[in-house]
mmCIF file of C-alpha atoms in Angstrom:
data_model
loop_
_atom_site.group_PDB
_atom_site.id
_atom_site.type_symbol
_atom_site.label_atom_id
_atom_site.label_comp_id
_atom_site.label_asym_id
_atom_site.label_seq_id
_atom_site.Cartn_x
_atom_site.Cartn_y
_atom_site.Cartn_z
ATOM 1 C CA GLU A 255 -0.370 -135.313 -93.933
ATOM 2 C CA PRO A 256 -1.763 -138.810 -93.272
ATOM 3 C CA GLU A 257 0.782 -141.393 -92.284
ATOM 4 C CA VAL A 258 1.220 -145.051 -91.520
ATOM 5 C CA THR A 259 2.167 -145.652 -87.909
ATOM 6 C CA GLN A 260 3.910 -148.719 -86.538
ATOM 7 C CA THR A 261 4.448 -150.056 -83.046
ATOM 8 C CA PRO A 262 6.684 -150.933 -81.373
ATOM 9 C CA SER A 263 9.580 -149.011 -82.856
ATOM 10 C CA HIS A 264 11.979 -151.578 -81.441
ATOM 11 C CA GLN A 265 11.369 -154.998 -79.909
ATOM 12 C CA VAL A 266 13.888 -157.364 -78.437
ATOM 13 C CA THR A 267 12.798 -160.954 -78.007
ATOM 14 C CA GLN A 268 14.215 -164.368 -77.265
ATOM 15 C CA MET A 269 14.415 -167.001 -79.959
ATOM 16 C CA GLY A 270 11.272 -169.090 -80.055
ATOM 17 C CA GLN A 271 9.018 -166.367 -78.687
ATOM 18 C CA GLU A 272 5.977 -165.031 -80.502
ATOM 19 C CA VAL A 273 6.035 -161.449 -81.695
ATOM 20 C CA ILE A 274 3.229 -159.233 -82.949
ATOM 21 C CA LEU A 275 4.052 -156.096 -84.877
ATOM 22 C CA ARG A 276 1.296 -153.557 -85.261
ATOM 23 C CA CYS A 277 0.466 -151.064 -87.938
ATOM 24 C CA VAL A 278 -2.206 -148.441 -88.370
ATOM 25 C CA PRO A 279 -2.579 -147.816 -92.101
ATOM 26 C CA ILE A 280 -3.914 -144.615 -93.605
ATOM 27 C CA SER A 281 -7.612 -144.572 -92.865
ATOM 28 C CA ASN A 282 -9.134 -144.735 -96.347
ATOM 29 C CA HIS A 283 -6.623 -147.231 -97.722
ATOM 30 C CA LEU A 284 -7.728 -150.743 -98.575
ATOM 31 C CA TYR A 285 -4.463 -152.477 -99.493
ATOM 32 C CA PHE A 286 -1.901 -153.357 -96.877
ATOM 33 C CA TYR A 287 1.609 -154.737 -97.041
ATOM 34 C CA TRP A 288 4.464 -155.948 -94.927
ATOM 35 C CA TYR A 289 8.071 -155.690 -96.026
ATOM 36 C CA ARG A 290 11.251 -156.416 -94.150
ATOM 37 C CA GLN A 291 14.839 -155.290 -94.418
ATOM 38 C CA ILE A 292 17.665 -157.228 -92.859
ATOM 39 C CA LEU A 293 20.502 -154.890 -91.899
ATOM 40 C CA GLY A 294 22.508 -153.906 -94.964
ATOM 41 C CA GLN A 295 20.240 -155.783 -97.370
ATOM 42 C CA LYS A 296 17.396 -155.013 -99.738
ATOM 43 C CA VAL A 297 13.839 -154.196 -98.775
ATOM 44 C CA GLU A 298 12.005 -157.498 -99.255
ATOM 45 C CA PHE A 299 8.297 -158.005 -99.869
ATOM 46 C CA LEU A 300 6.539 -160.326 -97.431
ATOM 47 C CA VAL A 301 2.806 -160.132 -97.969
ATOM 48 C CA SER A 302 -0.058 -158.062 -99.296
ATOM 49 C CA PHE A 303 -3.555 -158.054 -97.873
ATOM 50 C CA TYR A 304 -6.883 -156.913 -99.225
ATOM 51 C CA ASN A 305 -10.485 -157.509 -98.295
ATOM 52 C CA ASN A 306 -9.492 -159.519 -95.230
ATOM 53 C CA GLU A 307 -7.372 -161.988 -97.062
ATOM 54 C CA ILE A 308 -3.836 -162.401 -98.334
ATOM 55 C CA SER A 309 -3.612 -161.380 -101.975
ATOM 56 C CA GLU A 310 0.055 -162.175 -102.506
ATOM 57 C CA LYS A 311 2.930 -163.524 -100.438
ATOM 58 C CA SER A 312 6.597 -164.152 -100.990
ATOM 59 C CA GLU A 313 8.664 -167.262 -100.284
ATOM 60 C CA ILE A 314 9.800 -165.635 -97.052
ATOM 61 C CA PHE A 315 6.262 -165.566 -95.715
ATOM 62 C CA ASP A 316 6.093 -169.144 -94.480
ATOM 63 C CA ASP A 317 3.902 -170.787 -91.849
ATOM 64 C CA GLN A 318 5.700 -168.940 -89.078
ATOM 65 C CA PHE A 319 4.145 -165.694 -90.280
ATOM 66 C CA SER A 320 0.537 -164.572 -90.245
ATOM 67 C CA VAL A 321 -1.286 -161.310 -90.803
ATOM 68 C CA GLU A 322 -4.547 -160.056 -89.494
ATOM 69 C CA ARG A 323 -6.756 -157.022 -89.541
ATOM 70 C CA PRO A 324 -8.414 -157.526 -86.164
ATOM 71 C CA ASP A 325 -10.462 -154.340 -86.277
ATOM 72 C CA GLY A 326 -11.106 -151.472 -88.644
ATOM 73 C CA SER A 327 -7.825 -149.754 -88.035
ATOM 74 C CA ASN A 328 -5.007 -152.138 -87.128
ATOM 75 C CA PHE A 329 -3.026 -154.459 -89.366
ATOM 76 C CA THR A 330 -0.746 -156.914 -87.598
ATOM 77 C CA LEU A 331 2.124 -159.216 -88.473
ATOM 78 C CA LYS A 332 2.653 -162.175 -86.169
ATOM 79 C CA ILE A 333 5.780 -164.254 -86.087
ATOM 80 C CA ARG A 334 4.899 -167.439 -84.280
ATOM 81 C CA SER A 335 8.280 -168.679 -83.128
ATOM 82 C CA THR A 336 11.043 -166.236 -83.850
ATOM 83 C CA LYS A 337 14.414 -167.271 -85.206
ATOM 84 C CA LEU A 338 17.686 -165.384 -85.153
ATOM 85 C CA GLU A 339 17.350 -164.702 -88.875
ATOM 86 C CA ASP A 340 14.049 -162.887 -88.294
ATOM 87 C CA SER A 341 16.025 -159.966 -86.895
ATOM 88 C CA ALA A 342 15.245 -157.128 -89.268
ATOM 89 C CA MET A 343 13.363 -153.899 -89.747
ATOM 90 C CA TYR A 344 9.759 -154.602 -90.617
ATOM 91 C CA PHE A 345 7.890 -152.018 -92.651
ATOM 92 C CA CYS A 346 4.149 -151.757 -93.026
ATOM 93 C CA ALA A 347 2.701 -149.973 -96.050
ATOM 94 C CA SER A 348 -0.728 -149.108 -97.348
ATOM 95 C CA SER A 349 -2.223 -147.853 -100.569
ATOM 96 C CA ASP A 350 -5.599 -146.973 -101.981
ATOM 97 C CA SER A 351 -5.084 -149.127 -105.050
ATOM 98 C CA PRO A 352 -3.515 -152.559 -105.650
ATOM 99 C CA GLY A 353 0.286 -152.617 -105.646
ATOM 100 C CA GLY A 354 0.173 -148.853 -105.663
ATOM 101 C CA GLY A 355 -1.671 -149.022 -108.981
ATOM 102 C CA ASP A 356 -1.590 -146.146 -111.388
ATOM 103 C CA THR A 357 -0.911 -143.678 -108.616
ATOM 104 C CA GLY A 358 2.241 -145.635 -107.864
ATOM 105 C CA GLU A 359 2.238 -144.636 -104.276
ATOM 106 C CA LEU A 360 2.694 -146.952 -101.361
ATOM 107 C CA PHE A 361 2.866 -145.146 -98.040
ATOM 108 C CA PHE A 362 5.356 -146.752 -95.689
ATOM 109 C CA GLY A 363 5.605 -146.530 -91.952
ATOM 110 C CA GLU A 364 8.865 -145.828 -90.139
ATOM 111 C CA GLY A 365 9.362 -149.470 -89.322
ATOM 112 C CA SER A 366 9.619 -151.780 -86.325
ATOM 113 C CA ARG A 367 13.068 -153.063 -85.553
ATOM 114 C CA LEU A 368 12.992 -156.651 -84.334
ATOM 115 C CA THR A 369 16.018 -158.082 -82.592
ATOM 116 C CA VAL A 370 15.959 -161.793 -81.851
ATOM 117 C CA LEU A 371 18.504 -163.014 -79.304
ATOM 118 C CA ASP B 39 8.045 -156.942 -113.587
ATOM 119 C CA ALA B 40 10.991 -155.952 -115.757
ATOM 120 C CA LYS B 41 14.465 -155.865 -114.288
ATOM 121 C CA THR B 42 16.215 -152.537 -113.708
ATOM 122 C CA THR B 43 19.912 -151.651 -113.586
ATOM 123 C CA GLN B 44 21.192 -148.733 -111.527
ATOM 124 C CA PRO B 45 24.709 -147.633 -110.574
ATOM 125 C CA PRO B 46 25.437 -148.697 -107.007
ATOM 126 C CA SER B 47 26.520 -145.249 -105.875
ATOM 127 C CA MET B 48 26.796 -141.626 -106.962
ATOM 128 C CA ASP B 49 27.988 -138.370 -105.495
ATOM 129 C CA CYS B 50 26.526 -134.934 -106.033
ATOM 130 C CA ALA B 51 27.469 -131.491 -104.771
ATOM 131 C CA GLU B 52 24.932 -129.706 -102.644
ATOM 132 C CA GLY B 53 22.884 -127.252 -104.705
ATOM 133 C CA ARG B 54 23.630 -129.007 -107.950
ATOM 134 C CA ALA B 55 21.273 -131.221 -109.918
ATOM 135 C CA ALA B 56 21.478 -134.936 -109.164
ATOM 136 C CA ASN B 57 20.804 -137.099 -112.220
ATOM 137 C CA LEU B 58 20.179 -140.729 -111.356
ATOM 138 C CA PRO B 59 20.053 -143.121 -114.315
ATOM 139 C CA CYS B 60 18.124 -146.356 -114.638
ATOM 140 C CA ASN B 61 18.133 -148.932 -117.402
ATOM 141 C CA HIS B 62 15.036 -151.040 -117.967
ATOM 142 C CA SER B 63 15.524 -152.443 -121.444
ATOM 143 C CA THR B 64 12.953 -155.245 -121.002
ATOM 144 C CA ILE B 65 10.125 -152.955 -119.950
ATOM 145 C CA SER B 66 6.758 -153.845 -121.431
ATOM 146 C CA GLY B 67 4.060 -151.518 -122.655
ATOM 147 C CA ASN B 68 1.914 -151.526 -119.539
ATOM 148 C CA GLU B 69 4.730 -151.130 -117.012
ATOM 149 C CA TYR B 70 5.296 -147.867 -115.235
ATOM 150 C CA VAL B 71 8.628 -146.545 -114.012
ATOM 151 C CA TYR B 72 8.500 -145.687 -110.320
ATOM 152 C CA TRP B 73 11.096 -144.053 -108.118
ATOM 153 C CA TYR B 74 11.269 -144.409 -104.361
ATOM 154 C CA ARG B 75 13.974 -143.477 -101.927
ATOM 155 C CA GLN B 76 15.027 -144.640 -98.495
ATOM 156 C CA ILE B 77 16.729 -142.194 -96.196
ATOM 157 C CA HIS B 78 18.964 -144.035 -93.747
ATOM 158 C CA SER B 79 16.795 -146.809 -92.253
ATOM 159 C CA GLN B 80 13.465 -145.051 -92.625
ATOM 160 C CA GLY B 81 10.557 -146.474 -94.588
ATOM 161 C CA PRO B 82 10.805 -146.065 -98.368
ATOM 162 C CA GLN B 83 9.280 -142.863 -99.708
ATOM 163 C CA TYR B 84 7.540 -142.469 -103.048
ATOM 164 C CA ILE B 85 9.071 -139.832 -105.309
ATOM 165 C CA ILE B 86 7.513 -139.967 -108.753
ATOM 166 C CA HIS B 87 6.336 -142.311 -111.482
ATOM 167 C CA GLY B 88 5.603 -142.219 -115.206
ATOM 168 C CA LEU B 89 4.588 -144.334 -118.176
ATOM 169 C CA LYS B 90 6.084 -142.662 -121.215
ATOM 170 C CA ASN B 91 5.814 -138.921 -120.776
ATOM 171 C CA ASN B 92 8.218 -136.914 -118.706
ATOM 172 C CA GLU B 93 6.851 -136.068 -115.289
ATOM 173 C CA THR B 94 7.594 -133.389 -112.718
ATOM 174 C CA ASN B 95 6.418 -132.851 -109.183
ATOM 175 C CA GLU B 96 7.590 -130.861 -106.202
ATOM 176 C CA MET B 97 10.323 -133.364 -105.429
ATOM 177 C CA ALA B 98 11.813 -134.332 -108.761
ATOM 178 C CA SER B 99 11.563 -134.752 -112.513
ATOM 179 C CA LEU B 100 11.444 -138.029 -114.383
ATOM 180 C CA ILE B 101 12.766 -138.218 -117.911
ATOM 181 C CA ILE B 102 11.871 -141.385 -119.836
ATOM 182 C CA THR B 103 13.519 -142.057 -123.187
ATOM 183 C CA GLU B 104 11.312 -142.414 -126.209
ATOM 184 C CA ASP B 105 11.938 -146.155 -126.451
ATOM 185 C CA ARG B 106 11.270 -146.402 -122.689
ATOM 186 C CA LYS B 107 14.364 -148.507 -122.166
ATOM 187 C CA SER B 108 15.912 -146.068 -119.729
ATOM 188 C CA SER B 109 15.011 -143.163 -117.506
ATOM 189 C CA THR B 110 16.636 -140.497 -115.369
ATOM 190 C CA LEU B 111 15.467 -139.113 -112.070
ATOM 191 C CA ILE B 112 16.484 -135.507 -111.606
ATOM 192 C CA LEU B 113 16.678 -133.775 -108.244
ATOM 193 C CA PRO B 114 17.098 -130.193 -109.439
ATOM 194 C CA HIS B 115 18.867 -128.731 -106.413
ATOM 195 C CA ALA B 116 20.165 -131.509 -104.212
ATOM 196 C CA THR B 117 20.436 -130.892 -100.479
ATOM 197 C CA LEU B 118 22.145 -132.893 -97.777
ATOM 198 C CA ARG B 119 18.730 -134.273 -96.850
ATOM 199 C CA ASP B 120 18.532 -135.913 -100.267
ATOM 200 C CA THR B 121 21.301 -138.332 -99.282
ATOM 201 C CA ALA B 122 19.543 -141.674 -99.572
ATOM 202 C CA VAL B 123 19.232 -144.896 -101.537
ATOM 203 C CA TYR B 124 17.149 -144.313 -104.664
ATOM 204 C CA TYR B 125 15.191 -147.190 -106.177
ATOM 205 C CA CYS B 126 14.030 -147.365 -109.761
ATOM 206 C CA ILE B 127 11.223 -149.912 -110.058
ATOM 207 C CA VAL B 128 9.348 -151.050 -113.140
ATOM 208 C CA HIS B 129 5.909 -152.142 -112.161
ATOM 209 C CA THR B 130 2.394 -152.784 -113.433
ATOM 210 C CA GLY B 131 0.589 -152.488 -110.148
ATOM 211 C CA ARG B 132 -0.884 -155.960 -110.464
ATOM 212 C CA ARG B 133 1.693 -157.464 -108.146
ATOM 213 C CA ALA B 134 3.455 -156.118 -105.121
ATOM 214 C CA LEU B 135 6.230 -153.603 -105.522
ATOM 215 C CA THR B 136 9.679 -155.183 -105.296
ATOM 216 C CA PHE B 137 12.872 -153.306 -104.489
ATOM 217 C CA GLY B 138 16.317 -153.871 -105.971
ATOM 218 C CA SER B 139 19.614 -152.610 -104.641
ATOM 219 C CA GLY B 140 19.145 -149.020 -105.805
ATOM 220 C CA THR B 141 21.668 -146.195 -106.096
ATOM 221 C CA ARG B 142 23.214 -144.769 -102.966
ATOM 222 C CA LEU B 143 23.327 -141.001 -103.532
ATOM 223 C CA GLN B 144 25.693 -139.045 -101.336
ATOM 224 C CA VAL B 145 25.187 -135.290 -101.450
ATOM 225 C CA GLN B 146 28.420 -133.555 -100.519
ATOM 226 C CA PRO B 147 28.522 -130.152 -98.802
#
């Protein structure tokens, strides 16, 4: 069964450092998403991406964050200067229709745990 | 997207049916009811969705009331592996999916 893969599974970084989280979406999917989940809290939407541009972003997704699809397979989330409160699990998702569309199905990866010290 | 209300937690005996309720009284005509679950800290997993008819797949059944103001997700024979947080989400697909607090289902041996 096709799956979304994320790397690294866990990253520890110092406050102020740049971090890039990587995702390989399902190959025929066109819509890509990043979500995060702070320990013990809800899964929060960060950003959606389609046709090489951001289609929607939340209040959380400020200037410290950026996304990119550098080639035909990877989808990355960059945090420019990490803060303690960026410590969370970051989930990538993909779908073949917007927001999951009528099929309703977003496929999520297993997540990248970011720990900022 | 319309707001949903779910009980924060539920228990179910292994092998029995788990019935997870969801209220969505402000749902509009073009909004679907979706269910996802999150096992431990894994990525959320799609379960099922529907508009107004009841739906069944290999994982679960979804029963939507005639007025569409509430729904029930049914796991027919719950196993320990079904212990998870279950999210009921009302959604049109035009904007990104957003998750609430969900129901924490504990399947007891």
